[in-house]
């Protein structure tokens, strides 16, 4: 084992978090002065309809649980992971119910003893309604959270710009995609919007080409052992480089952000400055806020990522699953609160508040936007659903992967260097917060493939 001292940083972050937190937290003081059980609830919905949505759920729950008080803390998405990791180090500061995206981070929390097994406490009807998305929060057959939203990805495009370029239908193969890119360029239209400044949008292109190039067996094994020896992983990078060599991306894509303002990659789609973008199903909601009239983009469409000549399943889907987990020392009422969030009624309300896809299949019928319905159909008909690779692999490997793709696009590396970057990151192992270890320590674990 290897240890790294971070006492000063941990103390500073914990101090800042304590100053920002409100009320009592799970474990240390989970009752009010009048004897009510306190549930601390952390979300990343900080403004608008989303914040109101969760406030309404809290009112619902408290009205039927008179002896419970729910204290909500809304944290900006960019700050959420750091604050959560710090809070989970000490049961007295850990939130009882909190948002997360599953993947390696969830597995790390399970290994560290930070999550409650909610297999028995979760409403069986809720588990059934979520379907295969529940795999994102299942570890060794036990449930450590529940997905409340699914974010399948693919290609979102402007039907008007495709028509202007003389494109009929949508591409189903890699060669057809390249043909359509050339048609768009000939029509003076930027084919692909890419916000590579934020790294992960560039990574998404590699995720998808890898899903298409690698056989299901190779792909699934690599998700577990992080062994990238198969040539399909390098071929994925070569596919992405083909698009670079075609000048398929928007000018200045390396300094373009993903979602911030009209000049972002989503903003280029919203304002008909580019024809298509690879991203998850949050795209329609982002675009709506970036159109001139703040209305949904009427010509927005969706199609699944094209097949390549590789061995991957052409219908396999990839995306995310936003989840709620319960900390290990949370009161039983915290699981009941999660059941309330996941009710069919509240999942339907989620669609209206966020313009996104609920995990509860019984609530998916209220989705009305055409592009979202197309994405939902692809998700429900997919033979498999993989998590975004940076989520699946965790921060160390995921960040190395995204950076490797950006480096290739900026001319600082090639397809082989992407694979080397993720292999090297995997070899360094994962830093896992250790319950019961001293406060200034991080446990070091090597991957089994090393």
Coordinates of C-alpha atoms in Angstrom, one line a residue:
X1 CA 0.0 0.0 0.0
X2 CA 1.0 3.6 -0.6
X3 CA -0.1 6.6 1.3
X4 CA -0.1 10.3 0.5
X5 CA -0.5 13.0 3.1
X6 CA -3.1 15.7 2.3
X7 CA -3.9 16.9 5.7
X8 CA -3.8 20.6 4.9
X9 CA -5.9 20.4 1.8
X10 CA -8.4 18.2 3.5
X11 CA -8.7 20.5 6.5
X12 CA -9.2 23.5 4.3
X13 CA -11.8 22.0 2.2
X14 CA -13.7 20.5 5.1
X15 CA -13.7 24.0 6.8
X16 CA -15.1 25.7 3.7
X17 CA -17.7 23.0 3.4
X18 CA -18.7 23.3 7.0
X19 CA -19.2 27.0 6.6
X20 CA -21.4 26.5 3.6
X21 CA -23.5 23.7 4.9
X22 CA -26.8 24.3 6.6
X23 CA -28.4 22.5 9.5
X24 CA -27.3 19.2 10.8
X25 CA -25.9 16.4 8.8
X26 CA -26.3 12.6 8.7
X27 CA -24.6 10.7 11.5
X28 CA -23.5 13.4 13.9
X29 CA -26.8 15.1 14.7
X30 CA -29.8 13.7 12.8
X31 CA -32.5 15.1 15.1
X32 CA -33.9 18.6 15.6
X33 CA -34.5 20.2 19.0
X34 CA -38.1 19.1 18.8
X35 CA -37.2 15.5 18.1
X36 CA -37.7 15.3 14.3
X37 CA -35.3 13.2 12.3
X38 CA -33.2 15.3 9.9
X39 CA -32.4 14.2 6.4
X40 CA -29.8 16.2 4.6
X41 CA -30.3 16.3 0.8
X42 CA -27.7 17.5 -1.7
X43 CA -28.6 18.2 -5.3
X44 CA -27.0 20.1 -8.2
X45 CA -30.2 21.9 -9.2
X46 CA -29.4 25.4 -8.1
X47 CA -31.8 27.6 -10.0
X48 CA -35.2 27.8 -11.8
X49 CA -37.7 25.1 -12.3
X50 CA -35.2 22.4 -11.2
X51 CA -34.7 23.9 -7.8
X52 CA -38.4 24.4 -7.4
X53 CA -39.1 20.8 -8.4
X54 CA -37.0 19.4 -5.6
X55 CA -38.4 21.9 -3.1
X56 CA -41.9 20.6 -4.0
X57 CA -40.8 17.0 -3.4
X58 CA -39.5 17.9 0.0
X59 CA -42.8 19.5 0.9
X60 CA -44.6 16.4 -0.2
X61 CA -42.4 14.1 1.8
X62 CA -42.6 16.2 5.0
X63 CA -46.4 16.4 4.7
X64 CA -46.6 12.6 4.9
X65 CA -43.7 12.2 7.4
X66 CA -44.5 14.6 10.2
X67 CA -41.5 13.5 12.2
X68 CA -39.0 14.2 9.5
X69 CA -37.3 17.4 8.4
X70 CA -35.4 17.5 5.0
X71 CA -32.6 20.1 4.8
X72 CA -31.6 20.7 1.2
X73 CA -28.3 22.0 -0.1
X74 CA -28.1 22.9 -3.8
X75 CA -24.5 22.9 -5.0
X76 CA -23.2 24.0 -8.4
X77 CA -22.4 21.1 -10.6
X78 CA -18.7 22.0 -11.1
X79 CA -18.2 22.1 -7.3
X80 CA -20.3 19.1 -6.4
X81 CA -17.8 16.2 -6.7
X82 CA -15.1 17.9 -4.7
X83 CA -17.4 18.9 -1.8
X84 CA -19.0 15.4 -1.8
X85 CA -15.7 13.6 -1.7
X86 CA -14.7 15.7 1.3
X87 CA -17.9 15.4 3.1
X88 CA -18.0 11.6 2.8
X89 CA -14.6 11.3 4.6
X90 CA -16.5 11.9 7.9
X91 CA -19.9 10.3 8.6
X92 CA -20.8 13.4 10.6
X93 CA -20.5 15.6 7.5
X94 CA -21.9 13.2 4.9
X95 CA -25.2 14.1 3.3
X96 CA -27.9 11.5 3.8
X97 CA -29.2 11.6 0.2
X98 CA -27.1 12.9 -2.6
X99 CA -26.8 13.1 -6.4
X100 CA -24.1 11.3 -8.3
X101 CA -23.5 9.7 -11.7
X102 CA -22.5 6.1 -10.8
X103 CA -19.6 4.4 -12.5
X104 CA -16.2 4.0 -10.9
X105 CA -16.9 6.8 -8.3
X106 CA -19.9 4.9 -7.0
X107 CA -17.9 1.7 -6.8
X108 CA -15.1 3.5 -4.9
X109 CA -17.7 4.7 -2.4
X110 CA -19.0 1.2 -2.0
X111 CA -15.4 -0.1 -1.4
X112 CA -14.9 2.6 1.2
X113 CA -18.0 1.7 3.1
X114 CA -19.6 5.1 2.4
X115 CA -22.9 4.0 0.9
X116 CA -26.0 2.3 2.3
X117 CA -27.3 -0.9 0.7
X118 CA -30.8 0.1 -0.2
X119 CA -31.8 -3.2 -1.9
X120 CA -34.4 -4.1 0.6
X121 CA -35.6 -0.6 1.4
X122 CA -36.3 0.6 -2.1
X123 CA -39.9 0.2 -3.4
X124 CA -39.9 -2.9 -5.7
X125 CA -42.2 -1.0 -8.1
X126 CA -39.5 1.7 -8.4
X127 CA -36.8 -0.9 -9.1
X128 CA -38.9 -2.6 -11.8
X129 CA -39.8 0.7 -13.5
X130 CA -36.2 1.7 -14.0
X131 CA -35.2 -1.4 -15.9
X132 CA -31.6 -2.0 -17.1
X133 CA -30.5 1.5 -16.0
X134 CA -30.4 0.1 -12.5
X135 CA -27.1 -1.6 -13.5
X136 CA -25.4 1.8 -13.0
X137 CA -25.9 1.6 -9.2
X138 CA -25.7 -2.2 -8.7
X139 CA -22.4 -3.6 -7.2
X140 CA -22.1 -7.4 -6.6
X141 CA -25.9 -7.8 -6.8
X142 CA -26.6 -5.1 -4.2
X143 CA -28.2 -1.7 -4.9
X144 CA -26.4 1.4 -3.8
X145 CA -28.5 4.0 -5.4
X146 CA -31.3 4.5 -7.9
X147 CA -31.1 6.2 -11.3
X148 CA -33.7 9.0 -11.6
X149 CA -32.7 10.2 -15.1
X150 CA -31.1 8.6 -18.1
X151 CA -29.1 10.6 -20.6
X152 CA -28.6 8.5 -23.7
X153 CA -26.2 10.1 -26.3
X154 CA -26.0 10.3 -30.0
X155 CA -25.9 12.9 -32.7
X156 CA -28.2 15.9 -32.5
X157 CA -28.6 17.8 -35.7
X158 CA -30.4 20.6 -37.5
X159 CA -32.9 19.2 -40.0
X160 CA -33.0 22.6 -41.8
X161 CA -29.2 22.6 -42.4
X162 CA -29.2 19.0 -43.5
X163 CA -31.9 19.9 -46.0
X164 CA -30.0 23.0 -47.2
X165 CA -27.0 20.7 -47.9
X166 CA -29.2 18.3 -49.9
X167 CA -29.0 15.5 -47.3
X168 CA -31.9 13.2 -47.2
X169 CA -32.4 11.2 -44.1
X170 CA -29.5 10.6 -41.6
X171 CA -26.3 8.6 -41.9
X172 CA -26.2 5.1 -40.6
X173 CA -22.6 4.2 -41.4
X174 CA -19.3 6.0 -41.0
X175 CA -18.8 6.4 -44.7
X176 CA -22.3 8.0 -45.0
X177 CA -21.4 10.3 -42.2
X178 CA -18.2 11.4 -44.0
X179 CA -20.2 11.9 -47.2
X180 CA -22.7 14.1 -45.4
X181 CA -19.9 16.1 -43.8
X182 CA -18.5 16.9 -47.3
X183 CA -22.0 17.9 -48.5
X184 CA -22.3 20.3 -45.6
X185 CA -18.9 21.8 -46.3
X186 CA -19.8 22.2 -49.9
X187 CA -22.9 24.1 -48.8
X188 CA -20.8 26.5 -46.7
X189 CA -22.1 24.9 -43.4
X190 CA -19.9 23.9 -40.5
X191 CA -20.6 20.2 -40.2
X192 CA -19.8 19.5 -36.5
X193 CA -19.9 21.7 -33.4
X194 CA -17.2 20.7 -30.9
X195 CA -16.5 22.3 -27.5
X196 CA -13.1 20.8 -26.9
X197 CA -12.2 23.5 -24.4
X198 CA -14.1 21.4 -21.9
X199 CA -12.3 18.2 -23.0
X200 CA -15.2 15.8 -22.4
X201 CA -17.0 16.7 -25.7
X202 CA -13.9 15.7 -27.6
X203 CA -13.7 12.5 -25.5
X204 CA -17.3 11.6 -26.5
X205 CA -16.3 11.1 -30.1
X206 CA -13.7 8.6 -29.0
X207 CA -16.2 6.9 -26.7
X208 CA -18.6 6.3 -29.5
X209 CA -16.1 5.2 -32.1
X210 CA -14.7 2.7 -29.6
X211 CA -18.2 1.4 -28.9
X212 CA -18.6 0.7 -32.6
X213 CA -15.0 -0.5 -33.3
X214 CA -14.7 -2.9 -30.4
X215 CA -16.6 -6.2 -30.1
X216 CA -19.1 -6.4 -27.2
X217 CA -16.8 -8.9 -25.5
X218 CA -13.7 -6.8 -25.8
X219 CA -15.6 -3.6 -24.7
X220 CA -17.1 -5.2 -21.7
X221 CA -13.9 -6.8 -20.5
X222 CA -12.0 -3.5 -20.8
X223 CA -14.7 -1.8 -18.7
X224 CA -13.7 -4.2 -15.9
X225 CA -10.0 -4.7 -16.3
X226 CA -8.9 -1.5 -18.2
X227 CA -6.8 -3.5 -20.6
X228 CA -6.6 -1.5 -23.9
X229 CA -4.4 -4.0 -25.8
X230 CA -6.9 -4.7 -28.5
X231 CA -6.3 -2.8 -31.7
X232 CA -9.9 -1.5 -31.8
X233 CA -9.0 1.1 -29.2
X234 CA -6.4 2.7 -31.5
X235 CA -8.8 2.4 -34.4
X236 CA -11.3 4.5 -32.5
X237 CA -8.7 7.3 -32.3
X238 CA -8.0 6.9 -36.1
X239 CA -11.7 7.4 -36.8
X240 CA -11.8 10.7 -34.8
X241 CA -8.6 11.9 -36.5
X242 CA -10.3 11.3 -39.9
X243 CA -12.8 14.0 -38.9
X244 CA -10.0 16.3 -37.9
X245 CA -8.2 15.8 -41.2
X246 CA -11.5 16.6 -43.0
X247 CA -11.8 19.9 -41.2
X248 CA -15.2 18.7 -40.0
X249 CA -15.2 20.8 -36.8
X250 CA -16.0 24.4 -36.2
X251 CA -13.2 27.0 -36.4
X252 CA -11.5 27.5 -33.0
X253 CA -13.0 24.2 -31.6
X254 CA -10.1 23.9 -29.2
X255 CA -11.1 27.1 -27.4
X256 CA -14.8 26.6 -27.7
X257 CA -16.8 25.7 -24.6
X258 CA -19.5 23.1 -24.5
X259 CA -22.6 24.9 -23.2
X260 CA -21.7 28.4 -22.1
X261 CA -23.3 31.0 -24.4
X262 CA -24.1 31.4 -28.0
X263 CA -20.5 30.8 -29.0
X264 CA -20.4 27.4 -27.3
X265 CA -20.8 24.2 -29.3
X266 CA -24.5 23.9 -28.2
X267 CA -24.9 27.5 -29.0
X268 CA -23.7 26.9 -32.5
X269 CA -26.4 24.3 -33.0
X270 CA -29.0 26.6 -31.4
X271 CA -28.2 29.4 -33.7
X272 CA -27.8 27.3 -36.9
X273 CA -24.1 28.0 -37.1
X274 CA -23.2 24.3 -37.2
X275 CA -25.2 21.2 -38.3
X276 CA -24.6 18.5 -35.6
X277 CA -23.1 17.7 -32.3
X278 CA -22.4 14.5 -30.3
X279 CA -23.7 14.8 -26.8
X280 CA -26.2 13.4 -24.3
X281 CA -30.0 14.0 -24.1
X282 CA -29.6 17.1 -22.0
X283 CA -28.9 18.8 -25.3
X284 CA -32.5 20.0 -26.1
X285 CA -32.8 21.7 -22.8
X286 CA -29.4 23.4 -23.2
X287 CA -30.2 24.5 -26.7
X288 CA -33.5 25.9 -25.7
X289 CA -31.8 28.4 -23.4
X290 CA -29.4 29.4 -26.2
X291 CA -31.8 30.1 -29.0
X292 CA -32.6 33.8 -29.7
X293 CA -36.2 33.4 -28.5
X294 CA -35.4 30.9 -25.6
X295 CA -37.7 28.4 -27.3
X296 CA -37.0 24.8 -28.3
X297 CA -35.2 24.5 -31.6
X298 CA -38.1 23.4 -33.9
X299 CA -35.9 21.6 -36.4
X300 CA -33.7 19.7 -33.9
X301 CA -33.4 16.0 -34.7
X302 CA -31.5 13.0 -33.3
X303 CA -29.9 9.9 -34.8
X304 CA -27.9 7.1 -33.3
X305 CA -24.1 7.1 -33.8
X306 CA -23.3 5.5 -37.1
X307 CA -21.8 2.0 -37.5
X308 CA -18.2 1.6 -38.5
X309 CA -16.5 -1.4 -40.2
X310 CA -15.6 -2.6 -36.7
X311 CA -17.0 -5.4 -34.6
X312 CA -19.2 -3.4 -32.2
X313 CA -23.0 -3.6 -32.1
X314 CA -24.5 -0.9 -34.4
X315 CA -27.5 -0.5 -32.1
X316 CA -25.6 -0.3 -28.8
X317 CA -26.2 2.9 -26.9
X318 CA -24.1 4.9 -24.5
X319 CA -25.0 7.6 -22.0
X320 CA -25.3 8.5 -18.4
X321 CA -27.6 7.7 -15.5
X322 CA -28.0 10.4 -12.9
X323 CA -28.6 8.7 -9.6
X324 CA -29.4 9.3 -5.9
X325 CA -27.5 7.4 -3.3
X326 CA -27.9 7.2 0.5
X327 CA -24.9 7.5 2.8
X328 CA -24.0 4.5 5.0
X329 CA -25.1 6.1 8.3
X330 CA -28.3 7.8 7.0
X331 CA -31.5 7.1 8.8
X332 CA -34.0 4.7 7.2
X333 CA -36.3 7.6 6.4
X334 CA -33.6 8.6 3.8
X335 CA -34.5 5.6 1.7
X336 CA -38.2 6.4 2.0
X337 CA -37.4 9.9 0.7
X338 CA -35.7 8.4 -2.4
X339 CA -38.9 6.3 -3.0
X340 CA -40.8 9.6 -3.0
X341 CA -38.5 11.2 -5.5
X342 CA -38.9 8.2 -7.8
X343 CA -42.7 8.0 -7.8
X344 CA -44.3 8.0 -11.2
X345 CA -45.9 11.4 -10.3
X346 CA -42.6 13.0 -9.5
X347 CA -40.8 11.5 -12.4
X348 CA -43.4 12.9 -14.7
X349 CA -42.9 16.3 -13.1
X350 CA -39.2 15.9 -13.6
X351 CA -39.7 15.9 -17.4
X352 CA -41.4 19.2 -17.3
X353 CA -38.9 20.8 -14.9
X354 CA -35.8 19.7 -16.6
X355 CA -36.8 18.9 -20.2
X356 CA -35.0 15.5 -19.8
X357 CA -35.6 11.8 -19.8
X358 CA -36.8 10.2 -16.5
X359 CA -35.5 6.7 -15.6
X360 CA -39.0 5.6 -14.5
X361 CA -40.4 4.0 -17.8
X362 CA -43.9 4.7 -16.7
X363 CA -43.2 8.4 -16.7
X364 CA -41.5 8.4 -20.1
X365 CA -44.9 8.8 -21.9
X366 CA -45.0 12.5 -21.1
X367 CA -41.9 13.2 -23.1
X368 CA -43.2 15.3 -26.0
X369 CA -40.3 16.9 -27.8
X370 CA -39.6 15.0 -31.0
X371 CA -35.8 14.9 -30.7
X372 CA -36.0 13.6 -27.2
X373 CA -38.6 11.0 -28.2
X374 CA -36.2 9.8 -30.9
X375 CA -33.4 9.4 -28.4
X376 CA -35.7 7.7 -26.0
X377 CA -36.8 5.1 -28.6
X378 CA -33.1 4.4 -29.4
X379 CA -32.4 3.9 -25.7
X380 CA -35.3 1.6 -25.1
X381 CA -34.6 -0.5 -28.1
X382 CA -30.9 -0.8 -27.5
X383 CA -29.4 -4.3 -26.8
X384 CA -27.0 -2.7 -24.3
X385 CA -26.4 0.6 -22.6
X386 CA -22.9 1.7 -21.5
X387 CA -22.0 4.6 -19.3
X388 CA -19.8 7.4 -20.6
X389 CA -16.3 6.2 -20.4
X390 CA -15.0 8.9 -18.2
X391 CA -17.8 8.0 -15.7
X392 CA -17.2 4.3 -16.1
X393 CA -13.4 4.6 -15.6
X394 CA -13.4 7.3 -12.9
X395 CA -11.5 10.5 -12.6
X396 CA -8.0 9.3 -13.0
X397 CA -8.4 7.3 -16.2
X398 CA -11.4 9.3 -17.5
X399 CA -9.5 12.6 -17.3
X400 CA -6.5 11.1 -19.0
X401 CA -8.7 9.8 -21.8
X402 CA -10.3 13.1 -22.4
X403 CA -7.0 14.9 -22.3
X404 CA -5.5 12.4 -24.7
X405 CA -8.2 13.0 -27.3
X406 CA -7.8 16.8 -27.0
X407 CA -4.0 16.4 -27.4
X408 CA -4.5 14.4 -30.6
X409 CA -6.9 17.0 -32.0
X410 CA -4.4 19.8 -31.2
X411 CA -1.6 18.0 -32.9
X412 CA 0.3 16.9 -29.8
X413 CA -0.3 13.2 -30.1
X414 CA -1.8 10.5 -32.1
X415 CA -4.3 7.6 -31.7
X416 CA -1.7 5.5 -30.0
X417 CA -1.0 8.2 -27.5
X418 CA -4.6 8.2 -26.3
X419 CA -4.3 4.5 -25.5
X420 CA -1.0 5.0 -23.8
X421 CA -2.5 7.8 -21.7
X422 CA -5.4 5.7 -20.4
X423 CA -3.1 2.7 -19.9
X424 CA -0.6 4.7 -17.9
X425 CA -3.4 6.2 -15.8
X426 CA -4.9 2.8 -15.1
X427 CA -1.5 1.5 -14.0
X428 CA -1.3 4.2 -11.3
X429 CA -4.4 2.8 -9.7
X430 CA -7.3 4.6 -8.0
X431 CA -7.2 6.8 -4.9
X432 CA -10.1 5.6 -2.8
X433 CA -11.3 7.5 0.4
X434 CA -10.8 5.0 3.2
X435 CA -13.4 4.8 6.0
X436 CA -11.5 4.1 9.3
X437 CA -8.2 5.3 8.0
X438 CA -6.6 8.4 9.5
X439 CA -8.0 11.7 8.1
X440 CA -4.8 12.6 6.2
X441 CA -4.6 9.4 4.2
X442 CA -5.8 8.0 0.9
X443 CA -5.7 4.3 0.2
X444 CA -3.9 3.4 -3.0
X445 CA -5.3 0.5 -5.0
X446 CA -3.8 -1.0 -8.2
X447 CA -6.0 -2.3 -11.0
X448 CA -5.9 -6.1 -11.4
X449 CA -4.6 -5.6 -15.0
X450 CA -1.4 -4.1 -13.8

